[in-house]
Each structure stands twice: as structure tokens, then as C-alpha cells.
Short mmCIF file of C-alpha atoms in Angstrom, two decimals:
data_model
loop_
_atom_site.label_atom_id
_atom_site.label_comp_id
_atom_site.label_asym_id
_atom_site.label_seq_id
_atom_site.Cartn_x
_atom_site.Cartn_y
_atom_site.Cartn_z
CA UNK A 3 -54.33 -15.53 -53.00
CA UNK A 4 -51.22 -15.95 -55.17
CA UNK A 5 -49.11 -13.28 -56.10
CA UNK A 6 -50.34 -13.40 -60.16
CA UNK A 7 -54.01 -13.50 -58.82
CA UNK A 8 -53.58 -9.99 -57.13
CA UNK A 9 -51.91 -8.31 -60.31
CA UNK A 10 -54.69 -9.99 -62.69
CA UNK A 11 -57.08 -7.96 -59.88
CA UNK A 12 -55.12 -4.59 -59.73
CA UNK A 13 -55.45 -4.33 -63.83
CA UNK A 14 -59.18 -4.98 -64.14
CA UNK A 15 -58.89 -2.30 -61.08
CA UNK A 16 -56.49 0.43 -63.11
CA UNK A 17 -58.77 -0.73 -66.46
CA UNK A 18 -62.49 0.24 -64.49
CA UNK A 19 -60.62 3.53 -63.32
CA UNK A 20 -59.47 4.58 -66.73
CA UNK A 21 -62.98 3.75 -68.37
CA UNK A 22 -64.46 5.72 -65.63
CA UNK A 23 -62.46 8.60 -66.41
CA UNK A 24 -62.91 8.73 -70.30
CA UNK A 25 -66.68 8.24 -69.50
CA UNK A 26 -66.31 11.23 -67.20
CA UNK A 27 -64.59 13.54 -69.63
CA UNK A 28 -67.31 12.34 -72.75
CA UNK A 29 -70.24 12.53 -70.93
CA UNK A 30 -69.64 14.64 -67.60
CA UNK A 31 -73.09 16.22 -66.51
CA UNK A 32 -73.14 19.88 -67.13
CA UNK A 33 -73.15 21.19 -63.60
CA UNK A 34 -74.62 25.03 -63.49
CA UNK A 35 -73.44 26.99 -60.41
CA UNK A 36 -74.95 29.95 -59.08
CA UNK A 37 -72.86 32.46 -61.03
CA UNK A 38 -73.81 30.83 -64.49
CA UNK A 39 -77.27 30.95 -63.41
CA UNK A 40 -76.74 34.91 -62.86
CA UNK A 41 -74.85 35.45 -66.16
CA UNK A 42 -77.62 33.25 -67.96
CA UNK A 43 -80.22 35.32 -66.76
CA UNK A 44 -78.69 38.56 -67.31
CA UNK A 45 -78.47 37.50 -70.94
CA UNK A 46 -81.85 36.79 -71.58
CA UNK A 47 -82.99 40.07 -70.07
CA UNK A 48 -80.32 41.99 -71.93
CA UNK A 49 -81.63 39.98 -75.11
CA UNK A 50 -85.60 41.19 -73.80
CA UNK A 51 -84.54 44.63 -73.09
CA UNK A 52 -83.22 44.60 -76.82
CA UNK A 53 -85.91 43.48 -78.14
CA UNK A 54 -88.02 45.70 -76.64
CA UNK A 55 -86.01 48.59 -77.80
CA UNK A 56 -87.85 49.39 -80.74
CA UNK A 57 -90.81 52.08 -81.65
CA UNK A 58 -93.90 51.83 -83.86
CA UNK A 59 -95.61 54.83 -85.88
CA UNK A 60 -97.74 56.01 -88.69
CA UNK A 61 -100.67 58.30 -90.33
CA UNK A 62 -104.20 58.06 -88.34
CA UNK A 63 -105.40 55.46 -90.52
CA UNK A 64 -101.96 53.09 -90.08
CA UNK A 65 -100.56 53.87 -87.33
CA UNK A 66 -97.98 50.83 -86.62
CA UNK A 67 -96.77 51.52 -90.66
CA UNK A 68 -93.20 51.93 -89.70
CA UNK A 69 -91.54 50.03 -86.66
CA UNK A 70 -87.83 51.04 -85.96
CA UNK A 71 -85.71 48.63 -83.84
CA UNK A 72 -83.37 50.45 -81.99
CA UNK A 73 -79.88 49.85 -81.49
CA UNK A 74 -78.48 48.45 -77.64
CA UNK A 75 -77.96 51.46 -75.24
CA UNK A 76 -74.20 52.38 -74.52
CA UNK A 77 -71.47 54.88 -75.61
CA UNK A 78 -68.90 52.41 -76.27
CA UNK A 79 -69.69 51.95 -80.06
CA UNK A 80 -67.24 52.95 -82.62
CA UNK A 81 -67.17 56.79 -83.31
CA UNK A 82 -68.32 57.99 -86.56
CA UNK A 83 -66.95 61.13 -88.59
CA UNK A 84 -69.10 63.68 -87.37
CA UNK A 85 -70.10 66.59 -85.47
CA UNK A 86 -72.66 69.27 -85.02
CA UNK A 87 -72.38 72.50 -87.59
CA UNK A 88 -74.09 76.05 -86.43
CA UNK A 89 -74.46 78.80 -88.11
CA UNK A 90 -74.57 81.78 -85.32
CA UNK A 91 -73.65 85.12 -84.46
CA UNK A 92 -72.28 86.25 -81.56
CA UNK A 93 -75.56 88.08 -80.12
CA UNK A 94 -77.22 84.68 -80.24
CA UNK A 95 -74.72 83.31 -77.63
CA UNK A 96 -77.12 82.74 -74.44
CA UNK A 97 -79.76 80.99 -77.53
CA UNK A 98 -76.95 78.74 -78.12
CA UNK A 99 -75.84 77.93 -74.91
CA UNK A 100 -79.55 76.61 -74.18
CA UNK A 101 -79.51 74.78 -77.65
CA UNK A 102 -76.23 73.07 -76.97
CA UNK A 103 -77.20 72.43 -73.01
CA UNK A 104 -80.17 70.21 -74.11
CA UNK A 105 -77.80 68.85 -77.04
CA UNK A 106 -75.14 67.94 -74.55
CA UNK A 107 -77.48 66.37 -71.92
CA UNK A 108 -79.59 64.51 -74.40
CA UNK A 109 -77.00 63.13 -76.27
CA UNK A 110 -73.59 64.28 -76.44
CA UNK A 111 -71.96 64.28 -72.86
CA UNK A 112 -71.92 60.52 -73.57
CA UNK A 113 -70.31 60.81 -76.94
CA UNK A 114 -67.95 63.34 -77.17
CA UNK A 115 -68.98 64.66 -81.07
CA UNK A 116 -67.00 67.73 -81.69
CA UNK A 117 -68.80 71.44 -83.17
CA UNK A 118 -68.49 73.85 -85.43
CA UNK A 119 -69.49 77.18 -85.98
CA UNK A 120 -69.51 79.12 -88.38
CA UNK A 121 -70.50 83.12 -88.54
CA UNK A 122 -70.48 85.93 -90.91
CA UNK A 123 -68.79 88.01 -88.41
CA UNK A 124 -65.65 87.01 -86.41
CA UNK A 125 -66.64 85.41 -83.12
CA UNK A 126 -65.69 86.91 -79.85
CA UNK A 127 -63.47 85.62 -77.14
CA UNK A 128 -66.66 85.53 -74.70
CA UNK A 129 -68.70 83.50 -77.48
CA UNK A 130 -66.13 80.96 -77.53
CA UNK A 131 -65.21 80.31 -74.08
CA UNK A 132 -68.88 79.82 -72.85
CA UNK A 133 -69.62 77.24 -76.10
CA UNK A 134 -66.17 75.41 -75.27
CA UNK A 135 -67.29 75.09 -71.63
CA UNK A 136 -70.52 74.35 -72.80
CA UNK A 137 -69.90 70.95 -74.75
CA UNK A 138 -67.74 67.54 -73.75
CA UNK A 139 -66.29 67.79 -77.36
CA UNK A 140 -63.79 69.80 -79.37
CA UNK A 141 -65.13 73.46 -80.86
CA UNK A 142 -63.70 75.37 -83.86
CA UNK A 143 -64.73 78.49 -85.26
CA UNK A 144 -64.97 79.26 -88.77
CA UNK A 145 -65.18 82.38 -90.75
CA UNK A 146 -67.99 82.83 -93.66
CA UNK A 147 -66.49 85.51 -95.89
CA UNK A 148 -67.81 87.21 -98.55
CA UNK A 149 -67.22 84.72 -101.41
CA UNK A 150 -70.26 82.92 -99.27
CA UNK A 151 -72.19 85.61 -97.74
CA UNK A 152 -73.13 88.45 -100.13
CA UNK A 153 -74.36 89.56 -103.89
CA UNK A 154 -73.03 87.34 -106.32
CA UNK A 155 -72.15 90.24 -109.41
CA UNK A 156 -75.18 88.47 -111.72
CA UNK A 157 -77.75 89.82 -109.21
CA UNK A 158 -79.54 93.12 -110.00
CA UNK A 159 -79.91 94.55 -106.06
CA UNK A 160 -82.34 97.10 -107.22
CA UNK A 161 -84.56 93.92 -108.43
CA UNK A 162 -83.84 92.35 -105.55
CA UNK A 163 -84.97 95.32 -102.68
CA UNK A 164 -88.30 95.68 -104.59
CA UNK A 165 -89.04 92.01 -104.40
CA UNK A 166 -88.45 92.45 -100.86
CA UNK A 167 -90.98 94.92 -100.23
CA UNK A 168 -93.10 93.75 -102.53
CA UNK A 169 -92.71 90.19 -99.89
CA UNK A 170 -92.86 92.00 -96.51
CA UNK A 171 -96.20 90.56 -95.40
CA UNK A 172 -94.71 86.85 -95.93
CA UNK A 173 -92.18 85.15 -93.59
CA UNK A 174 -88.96 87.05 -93.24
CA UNK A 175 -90.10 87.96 -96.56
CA UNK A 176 -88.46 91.52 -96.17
CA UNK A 177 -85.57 90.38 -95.06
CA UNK A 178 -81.95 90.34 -96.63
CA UNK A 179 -79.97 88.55 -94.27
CA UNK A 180 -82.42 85.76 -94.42
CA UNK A 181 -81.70 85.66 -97.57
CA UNK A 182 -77.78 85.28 -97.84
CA UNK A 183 -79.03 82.38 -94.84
CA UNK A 184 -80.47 80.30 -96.96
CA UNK A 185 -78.58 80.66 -99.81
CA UNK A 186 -75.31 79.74 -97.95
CA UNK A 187 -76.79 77.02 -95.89
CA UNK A 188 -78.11 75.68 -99.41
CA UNK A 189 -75.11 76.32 -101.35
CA UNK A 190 -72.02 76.69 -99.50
CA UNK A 191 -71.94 75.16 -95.41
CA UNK A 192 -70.99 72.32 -97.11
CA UNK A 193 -67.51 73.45 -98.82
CA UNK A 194 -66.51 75.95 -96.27
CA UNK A 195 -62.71 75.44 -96.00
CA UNK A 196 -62.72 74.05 -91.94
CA UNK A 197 -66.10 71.77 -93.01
CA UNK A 198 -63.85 70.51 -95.54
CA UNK A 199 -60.42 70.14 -93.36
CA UNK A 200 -62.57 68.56 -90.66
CA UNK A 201 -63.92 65.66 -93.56
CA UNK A 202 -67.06 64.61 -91.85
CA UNK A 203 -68.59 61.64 -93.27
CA UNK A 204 -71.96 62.99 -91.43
CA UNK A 205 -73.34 66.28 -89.77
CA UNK A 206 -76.04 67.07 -87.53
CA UNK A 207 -77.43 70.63 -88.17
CA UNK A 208 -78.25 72.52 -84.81
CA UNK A 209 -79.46 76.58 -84.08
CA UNK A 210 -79.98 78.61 -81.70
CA UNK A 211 -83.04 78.39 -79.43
CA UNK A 212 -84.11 75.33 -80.01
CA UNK A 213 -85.19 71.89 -78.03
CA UNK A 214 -84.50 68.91 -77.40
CA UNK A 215 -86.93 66.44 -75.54
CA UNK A 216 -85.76 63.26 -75.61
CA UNK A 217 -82.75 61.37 -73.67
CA UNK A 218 -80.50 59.65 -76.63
CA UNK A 219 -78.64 56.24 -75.29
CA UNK A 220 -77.59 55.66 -79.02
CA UNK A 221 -75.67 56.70 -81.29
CA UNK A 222 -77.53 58.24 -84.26
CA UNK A 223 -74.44 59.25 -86.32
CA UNK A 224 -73.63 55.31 -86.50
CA UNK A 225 -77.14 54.05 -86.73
CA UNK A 226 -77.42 56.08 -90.07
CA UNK A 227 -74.03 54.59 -90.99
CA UNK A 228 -75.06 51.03 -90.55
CA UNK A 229 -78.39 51.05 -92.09
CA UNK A 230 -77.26 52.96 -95.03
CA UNK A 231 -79.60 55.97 -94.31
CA UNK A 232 -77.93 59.31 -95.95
CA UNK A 233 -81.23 62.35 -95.07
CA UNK A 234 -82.81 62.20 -91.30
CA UNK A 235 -84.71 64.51 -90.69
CA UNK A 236 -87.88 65.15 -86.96
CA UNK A 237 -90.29 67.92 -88.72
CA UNK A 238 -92.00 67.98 -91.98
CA UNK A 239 -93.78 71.16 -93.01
CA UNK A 240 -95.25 73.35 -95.94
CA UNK A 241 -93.93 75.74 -97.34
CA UNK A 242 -95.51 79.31 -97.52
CA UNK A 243 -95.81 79.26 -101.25
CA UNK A 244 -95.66 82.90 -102.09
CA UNK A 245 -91.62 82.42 -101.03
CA UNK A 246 -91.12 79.68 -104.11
CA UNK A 247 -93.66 80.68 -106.60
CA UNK A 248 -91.31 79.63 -109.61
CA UNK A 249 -88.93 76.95 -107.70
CA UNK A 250 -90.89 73.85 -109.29
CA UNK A 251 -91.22 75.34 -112.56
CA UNK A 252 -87.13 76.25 -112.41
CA UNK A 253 -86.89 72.64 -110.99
CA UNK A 254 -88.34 71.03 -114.04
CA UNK A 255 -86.10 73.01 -116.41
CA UNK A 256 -83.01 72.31 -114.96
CA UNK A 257 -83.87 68.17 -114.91
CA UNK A 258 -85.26 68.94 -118.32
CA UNK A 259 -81.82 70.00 -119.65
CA UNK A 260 -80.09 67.67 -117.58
CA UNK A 261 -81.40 64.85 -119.61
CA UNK A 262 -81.35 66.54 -122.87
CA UNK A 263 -77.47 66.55 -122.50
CA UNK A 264 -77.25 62.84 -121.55
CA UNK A 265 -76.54 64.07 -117.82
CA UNK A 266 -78.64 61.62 -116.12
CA UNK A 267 -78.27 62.76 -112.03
CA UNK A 268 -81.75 61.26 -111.82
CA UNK A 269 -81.80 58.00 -113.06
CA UNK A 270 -83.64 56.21 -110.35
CA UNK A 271 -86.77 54.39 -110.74
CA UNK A 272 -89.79 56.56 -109.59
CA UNK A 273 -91.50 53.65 -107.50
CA UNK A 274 -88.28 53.67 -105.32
CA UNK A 275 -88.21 57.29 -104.32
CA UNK A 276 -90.54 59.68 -101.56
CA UNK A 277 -91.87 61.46 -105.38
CA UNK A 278 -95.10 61.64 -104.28
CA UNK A 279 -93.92 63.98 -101.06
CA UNK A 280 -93.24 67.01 -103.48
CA UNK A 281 -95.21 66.36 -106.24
CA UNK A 282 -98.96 64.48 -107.83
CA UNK A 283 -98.85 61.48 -110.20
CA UNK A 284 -98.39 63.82 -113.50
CA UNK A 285 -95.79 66.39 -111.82
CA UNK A 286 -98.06 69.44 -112.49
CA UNK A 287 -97.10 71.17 -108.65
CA UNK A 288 -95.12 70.65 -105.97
CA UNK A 289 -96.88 70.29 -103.06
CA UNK A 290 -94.98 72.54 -100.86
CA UNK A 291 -93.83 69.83 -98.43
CA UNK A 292 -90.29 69.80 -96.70
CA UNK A 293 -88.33 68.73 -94.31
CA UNK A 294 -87.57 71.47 -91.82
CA UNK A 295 -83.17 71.58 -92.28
CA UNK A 296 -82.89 73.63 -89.09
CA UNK A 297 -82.75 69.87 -87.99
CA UNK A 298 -81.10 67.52 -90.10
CA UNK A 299 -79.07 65.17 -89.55
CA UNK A 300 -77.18 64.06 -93.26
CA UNK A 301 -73.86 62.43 -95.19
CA UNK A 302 -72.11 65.65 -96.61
CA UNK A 303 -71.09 64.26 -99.98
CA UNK A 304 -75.12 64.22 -100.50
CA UNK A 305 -74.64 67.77 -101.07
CA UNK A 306 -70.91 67.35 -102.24
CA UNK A 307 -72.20 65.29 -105.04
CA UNK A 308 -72.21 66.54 -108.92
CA UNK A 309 -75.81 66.23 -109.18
CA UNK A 310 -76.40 68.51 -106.31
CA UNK A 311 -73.35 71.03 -106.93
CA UNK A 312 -74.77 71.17 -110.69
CA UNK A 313 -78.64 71.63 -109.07
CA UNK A 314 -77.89 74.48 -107.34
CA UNK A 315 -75.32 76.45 -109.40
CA UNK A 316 -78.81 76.44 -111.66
CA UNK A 317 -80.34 77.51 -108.91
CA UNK A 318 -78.29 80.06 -107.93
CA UNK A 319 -78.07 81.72 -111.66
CA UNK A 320 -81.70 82.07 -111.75
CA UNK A 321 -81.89 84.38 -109.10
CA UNK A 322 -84.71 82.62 -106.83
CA UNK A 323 -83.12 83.67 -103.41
CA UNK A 324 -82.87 87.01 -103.83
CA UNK A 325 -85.56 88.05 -105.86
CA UNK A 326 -88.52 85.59 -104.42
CA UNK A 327 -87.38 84.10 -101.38
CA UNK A 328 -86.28 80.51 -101.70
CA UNK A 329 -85.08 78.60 -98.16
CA UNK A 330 -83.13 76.19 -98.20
CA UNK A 331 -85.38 73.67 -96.61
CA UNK A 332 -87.23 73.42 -99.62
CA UNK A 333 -83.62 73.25 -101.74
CA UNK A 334 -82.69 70.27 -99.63
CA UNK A 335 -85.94 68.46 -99.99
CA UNK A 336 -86.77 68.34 -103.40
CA UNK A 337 -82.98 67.26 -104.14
CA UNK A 338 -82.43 64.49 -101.65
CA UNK A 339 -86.47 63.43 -102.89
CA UNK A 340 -85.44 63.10 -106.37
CA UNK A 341 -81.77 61.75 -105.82
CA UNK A 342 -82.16 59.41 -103.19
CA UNK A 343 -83.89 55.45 -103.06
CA UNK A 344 -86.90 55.88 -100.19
CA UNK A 345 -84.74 53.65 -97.88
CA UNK A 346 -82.37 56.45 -97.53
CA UNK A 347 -84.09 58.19 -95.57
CA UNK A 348 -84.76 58.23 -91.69
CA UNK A 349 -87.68 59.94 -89.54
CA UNK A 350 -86.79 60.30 -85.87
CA UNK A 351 -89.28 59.89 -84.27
CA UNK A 352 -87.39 59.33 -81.02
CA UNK A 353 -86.19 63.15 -81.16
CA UNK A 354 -88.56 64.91 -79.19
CA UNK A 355 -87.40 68.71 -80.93
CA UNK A 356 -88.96 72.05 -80.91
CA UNK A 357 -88.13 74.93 -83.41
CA UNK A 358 -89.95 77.84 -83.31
CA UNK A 359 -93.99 77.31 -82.08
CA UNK A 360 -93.89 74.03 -83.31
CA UNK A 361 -92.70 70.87 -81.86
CA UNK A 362 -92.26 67.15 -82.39
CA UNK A 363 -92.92 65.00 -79.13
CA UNK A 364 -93.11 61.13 -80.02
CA UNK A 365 -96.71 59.46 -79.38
CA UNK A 366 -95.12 55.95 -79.10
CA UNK A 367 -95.74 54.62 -75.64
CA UNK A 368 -92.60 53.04 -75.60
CA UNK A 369 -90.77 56.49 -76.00
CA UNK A 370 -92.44 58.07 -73.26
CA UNK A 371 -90.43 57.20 -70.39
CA UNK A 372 -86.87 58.68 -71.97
CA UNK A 373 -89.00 61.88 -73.37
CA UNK A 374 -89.89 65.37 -71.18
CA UNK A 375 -92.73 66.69 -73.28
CA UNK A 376 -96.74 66.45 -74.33
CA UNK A 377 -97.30 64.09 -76.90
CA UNK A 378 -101.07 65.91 -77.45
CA UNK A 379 -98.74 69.00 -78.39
CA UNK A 380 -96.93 67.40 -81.42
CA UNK A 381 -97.54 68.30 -84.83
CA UNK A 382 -97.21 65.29 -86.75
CA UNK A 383 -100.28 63.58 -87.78
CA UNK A 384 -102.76 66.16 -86.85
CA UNK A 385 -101.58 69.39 -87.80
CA UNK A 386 -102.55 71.24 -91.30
CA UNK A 387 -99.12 72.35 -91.59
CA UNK A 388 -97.39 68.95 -91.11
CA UNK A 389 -96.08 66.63 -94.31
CA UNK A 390 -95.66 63.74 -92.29
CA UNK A 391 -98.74 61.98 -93.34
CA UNK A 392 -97.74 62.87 -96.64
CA UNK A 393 -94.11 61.45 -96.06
CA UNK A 394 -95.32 58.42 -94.74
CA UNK A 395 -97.55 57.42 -97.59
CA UNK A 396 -95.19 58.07 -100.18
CA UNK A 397 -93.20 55.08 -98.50
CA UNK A 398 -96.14 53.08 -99.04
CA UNK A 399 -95.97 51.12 -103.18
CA UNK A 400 -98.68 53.10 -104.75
CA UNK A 401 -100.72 51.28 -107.91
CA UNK A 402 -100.44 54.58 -109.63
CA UNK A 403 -96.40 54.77 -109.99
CA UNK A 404 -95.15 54.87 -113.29
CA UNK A 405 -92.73 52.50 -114.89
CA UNK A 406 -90.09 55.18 -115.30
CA UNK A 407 -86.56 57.11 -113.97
CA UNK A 408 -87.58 59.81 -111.47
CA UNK A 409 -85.49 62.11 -114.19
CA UNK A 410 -88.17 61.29 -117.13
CA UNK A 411 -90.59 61.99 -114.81
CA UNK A 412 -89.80 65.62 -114.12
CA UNK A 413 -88.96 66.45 -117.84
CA UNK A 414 -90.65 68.59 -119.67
CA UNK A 415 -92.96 67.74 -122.83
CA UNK A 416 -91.77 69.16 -125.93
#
């Protein structure tokens, strides 16, 4: 073979061999190795797992109304503005410690929230040692003087001490501490001077002796952050009514004004609020229904807000908390149900909790295996003294709402 016929061979040679390559790097098979195959698959069960993180509930008669997709487990979310805030006093220490023990291993030893406490007394070295050994977050202790515990000067205390005895066979109905509770846990938790300096966007209200059932691999602080939800609440209840015999009727006048004077705090269509949770279709009563605040998880400008500042100065002028008994849980309720869209709200159902004799322990069967209690023991659905039915349905579009602001609603007829 001649030298030219031997280079015309080594080009077609070098030509196949750089057409092989380009075909290689275009269409190269998409070898999987072993360790893609373990990656792949832990994907698809992480995507399962999520997907199965969710929870389904509802009244007797619709029980899968309201399904709540859970966020991914895992602590390493961003951290909200938060923290727990306690009202205590220092002989309520070894309650605490068992509050905060269950809060902690729950929840918190994961997340790292700080708390703070607040007392009308000053706390004692002994109280806070134990609670700062007690909790994986920071503690501070805060001081609730007398401009927020005690008689405001338009109070007649003689008035008052009768209406106490004449209350003594109702809950804590004889009781004047209770009293200055609920009127600073209404009125003034909120602008305490460290609450303030600490500028929490959120808050989760915790006491003494209380429960908690149910492991937490979430963050709740950021879940209500991300889906816009500004009131959570675990326990609906009535309200003894012989504590708020004139609280609707002072209600009404104080939205009644409000509108007269072009102040409009309540200008939200009544189809897109919970109205029908405190109240009939014509406003005549409230129905006593609340959401129990002694756990409550909420943004504190809800209460920071004009229209709440402005409801409860009335409030406070009239009198209700000293000489009838008003509690704050019904304060909270009726506010954040006439203030805020029904999407702003948040049941958690996934917090098993216990206050008191009663208790919330989820019935959702995918709940049960992060929850330590008896779901035949909750009061949601089936107890007399639960709302929750009631909350639930007032969710629900109703044929019966009126075309009209929540605010015209509650006025008054001339």
C-alpha cells in the first residue's frame, strides 16, 4: 500500500473516532449506579413520608371537614420571633417545672424558643435557677407592677367586693386576684415593657400545671408564619354565663359607636369571619363559646392593634372585670372573631393538651403514634361543654350569611 493510501485510511480512522465521541457525549446512555439508586429511593420515600404527614378532622356528622398537611419533620427551619410568656408566682414553681418539662420534651429541646415570665411579685433566686435549668432556651423575668395589677381609680371597690359575694357560688367568682388575672392578661401582657423590648412577632401562652401529649417535630411558630394564620388555639369551651351577663350587650355598644364615628375596626365581610361561633344569624346573644387562652398560641400586634387597644380601654371603663367577672378568654375570642378573616385562624389538633379536668387528645389515626394519651377521653366533639362543633361549622359557607361588614352586623338599631 502506498504511502498516500495509508494517510487517506488514518483520516477516515481519526474522522469515525471523533463522530464516535460527539455521539457519545449527545446521546451517552444514562448509566444508574448503586448509590443513585439509594439516593433515588430515599427521595421518593422522603416525598411519601411527606405526604403522609398530614391529619384529617371534623364534627360527628363530617368528620374529614378539615385536613391539615403538615410541614417536613426537622429543627433546622428558620427561627421565628417568638417565645413562651407565663404568668406565675413563685409558689407555683414545682407546677411550672412539670408544665415546662412536657413543653421542653414535646417541643422545645429541639428548638431552642426562649421564656418569659412575668409575676406580680418579684421572683426568687430558687424560682429562677430551677426554670433556667429547666428549658434549652434563654429565660427573663419580668415585673408586673401596679400600673398593671390593681384598682384602676374609676372603680368603686365597695361595688366591686359585693359583686364578689354576691358571685361566690360561680367559678372563682369570689375571687379578686382572679380578677386583676384576667384583666391584665386581657389588657396589658401584651405591652409589658420586657414583652415589648423582646419584639416577638408571635407568643405561645403556657401555665402552670398543665399537659402536653403530643411529640412536636415542627415548628408551629413558623407554620403560623407561612400560612398566614394570626389566633391558634387546642380547646374550645363555654363560658359560665353568670361571669359575662352584660359583655355582649357592652360588646354591641362599643361596635355601635365605633361606626357611628366613622371608626370602622370591623369592616370585614360577615361570610368571611367564625361570626356564627359567638353569636345567631340576627346577633340577639352570644353564645358563650371561646377559645380557652390558657393555650394560645397568637401574633402580638393582634392585640397591639388600634381596634383591639380601643376594644378594651371600653372594656375596661365599663367596669365588667371587677364588678361581674369577665375572663379574658372570652375578651380574646369575641375580638379576634370579629377582627379576623376565618383563614386566620388555626385548630391544633396535633396538640394533645390538658388544662384543668379537661383535655384535648387528637382522634386522628395518623396522630396516634407521636401522642401519649386516650383519644375516648377528649372533649372535642362529644362533650356539652365543647365549641368545637360549633367552631367548625362556622368555617363551613352558610346560605343564611348576610351580605354585610361584620361591624354593621353588630350595630345597634336606632
Amino acid at each position: 500500500m502506498t504511502r498516500r493510501g495509508s494517510c487517506f485510511y488514518l483520516r477516515i480512522l481519526f474522522l469515525v473516532n471523533i463522530l464516535g465521541l460527539i455521539w457519545y457525549a449527545v446521546y451517552r446512555p444514562k448509566m444508574t449506579l448503586p448509590w443513585h439508586l439509594i439516593q433515588q429511593k430515599t427521595g421518593k420515600m422522603d416525598e411519601m413520608m411527606n405526604e403522609n404527614r398530614y391529619y384529617t378532622t371534623g364534627p360527628r356528622l363530617n368528620p374529614e371537614q378539615m385536613t391539615v398537611h403538615l410541614p417536613p419533620p426537622g429543627n433546622h427551619t428558620t427561627r421565628v420571633k417568638a417565645g413562651f410568656v407565663v404568668l406565675v408566682r413563685n409558689s407555683e414553681l414545682n407546677d411550672m417545672i412539670q408544665s415546662m418539662n412536657d413543653v421542653e420534651h414535646r417541643f422545645n429541646q429541639n428548638f431552642h424558643y426562649p421564656w418569659l415570665f412575668l409575676n406580680e411579685e418579684p421572683f426568687t433566686e430558687e424560682f429562677k435557677e430551677r426554670t433556667t435549668l429547666a428549658t434549652s432556651g434563654k429565660t427573663h423575668y419580668g415585673f408586673v407592677d401596679e400600673s398593671m395589677w390593681s384598682y384602676p381609680n374609676w372603680i368603686n371597690q365597695t361595688q366591686a367586693a359585693e359583686a364578689r359575694e354576691t358571685m361566690k357560688g360561680l367559678p372563682y367568682g369570689s375571687s379578686e386576684s382572679y380578677r386583676h388575672m384576667c384583666r391584665f392578661q386581657s389588657g396589658f401582657f401584651w405591652r409589658h415593657p420586657l414583652f415589648l423590648e423582646l419584639d416577638w412577632e408571635y407568643y405561645w401562652r403556657v401555665e402552670p400545671n398543665v399537659r402536653y401529649y403530643c411529640d412536636l417535630d415542627y415548628d408551629p411558630f413558623l407554620y403560623m408564619k407561612e400560612n398566614n394564620k394570626k389566633y391558634a388555639f387546642t380547646i374550645s369551651f363555654v363560658e359560665n354565663s353568670g361571669t359575662v351577663p352584660s359583655l355582649w350587650h357592652t360588646l354591641r355598644n362599643f361596635v355601635t359607636a365605633t361606626q357611628k364615628s366613622n371608626q370602622h375596626y370591623f369592616d370585614r365581610p360577615l361570610k368571611d369571619t367564625i361570626y356564627r361561633f359567638i353569636t345567631d344569624y340576627v346577633a340577639k346573644d352570644y353564645t358563650q363559646c371561646h377559645f380557652w387562652t390558657n393555650f394560645e398560641i397568637a401574633r402580638s400586634d393582634l392585640w397591639q392593634s388600634d381596634a383591639y387597644q380601643s376594644f378594651f380601654t371600653y372594656l375596661d371603663m365599663t367596669g365588667g372585670f371587677f364588678y361581674e367577672r369577665w375572663g379574658d378568654a372570652p375578651i380574646h375570642s369575641l375580638f379576634a372573631a370579629m377582627y379576623l378573616h376565618k383563614d386566620e385562624f388555626h385548630y391544633f389538633h396535633d396538640i394533645g393538651y390538658k388544662h384543668s379536668f379537661y383535655q384535648h387528645c387528637p382522634e386522628s389515626e395518623t396522630l396516634h403514634d407521636q401522642c401519649y394519651c386516650d383519644p375516648k377521653k377528649t372533649l372535642d366533639y362529644d362533650d356539652p361543654m365543647s365549641c368545637l362543633s360549633r367552631y367548625m361549622n362556622a368555617l363551613m359557607p352558610d346560605k343564611y350569611d348576610k351580605d354585610i361588614t361584620m361591624g354593621e352586623f353588630l350595630q345597634l338599631p336606632e
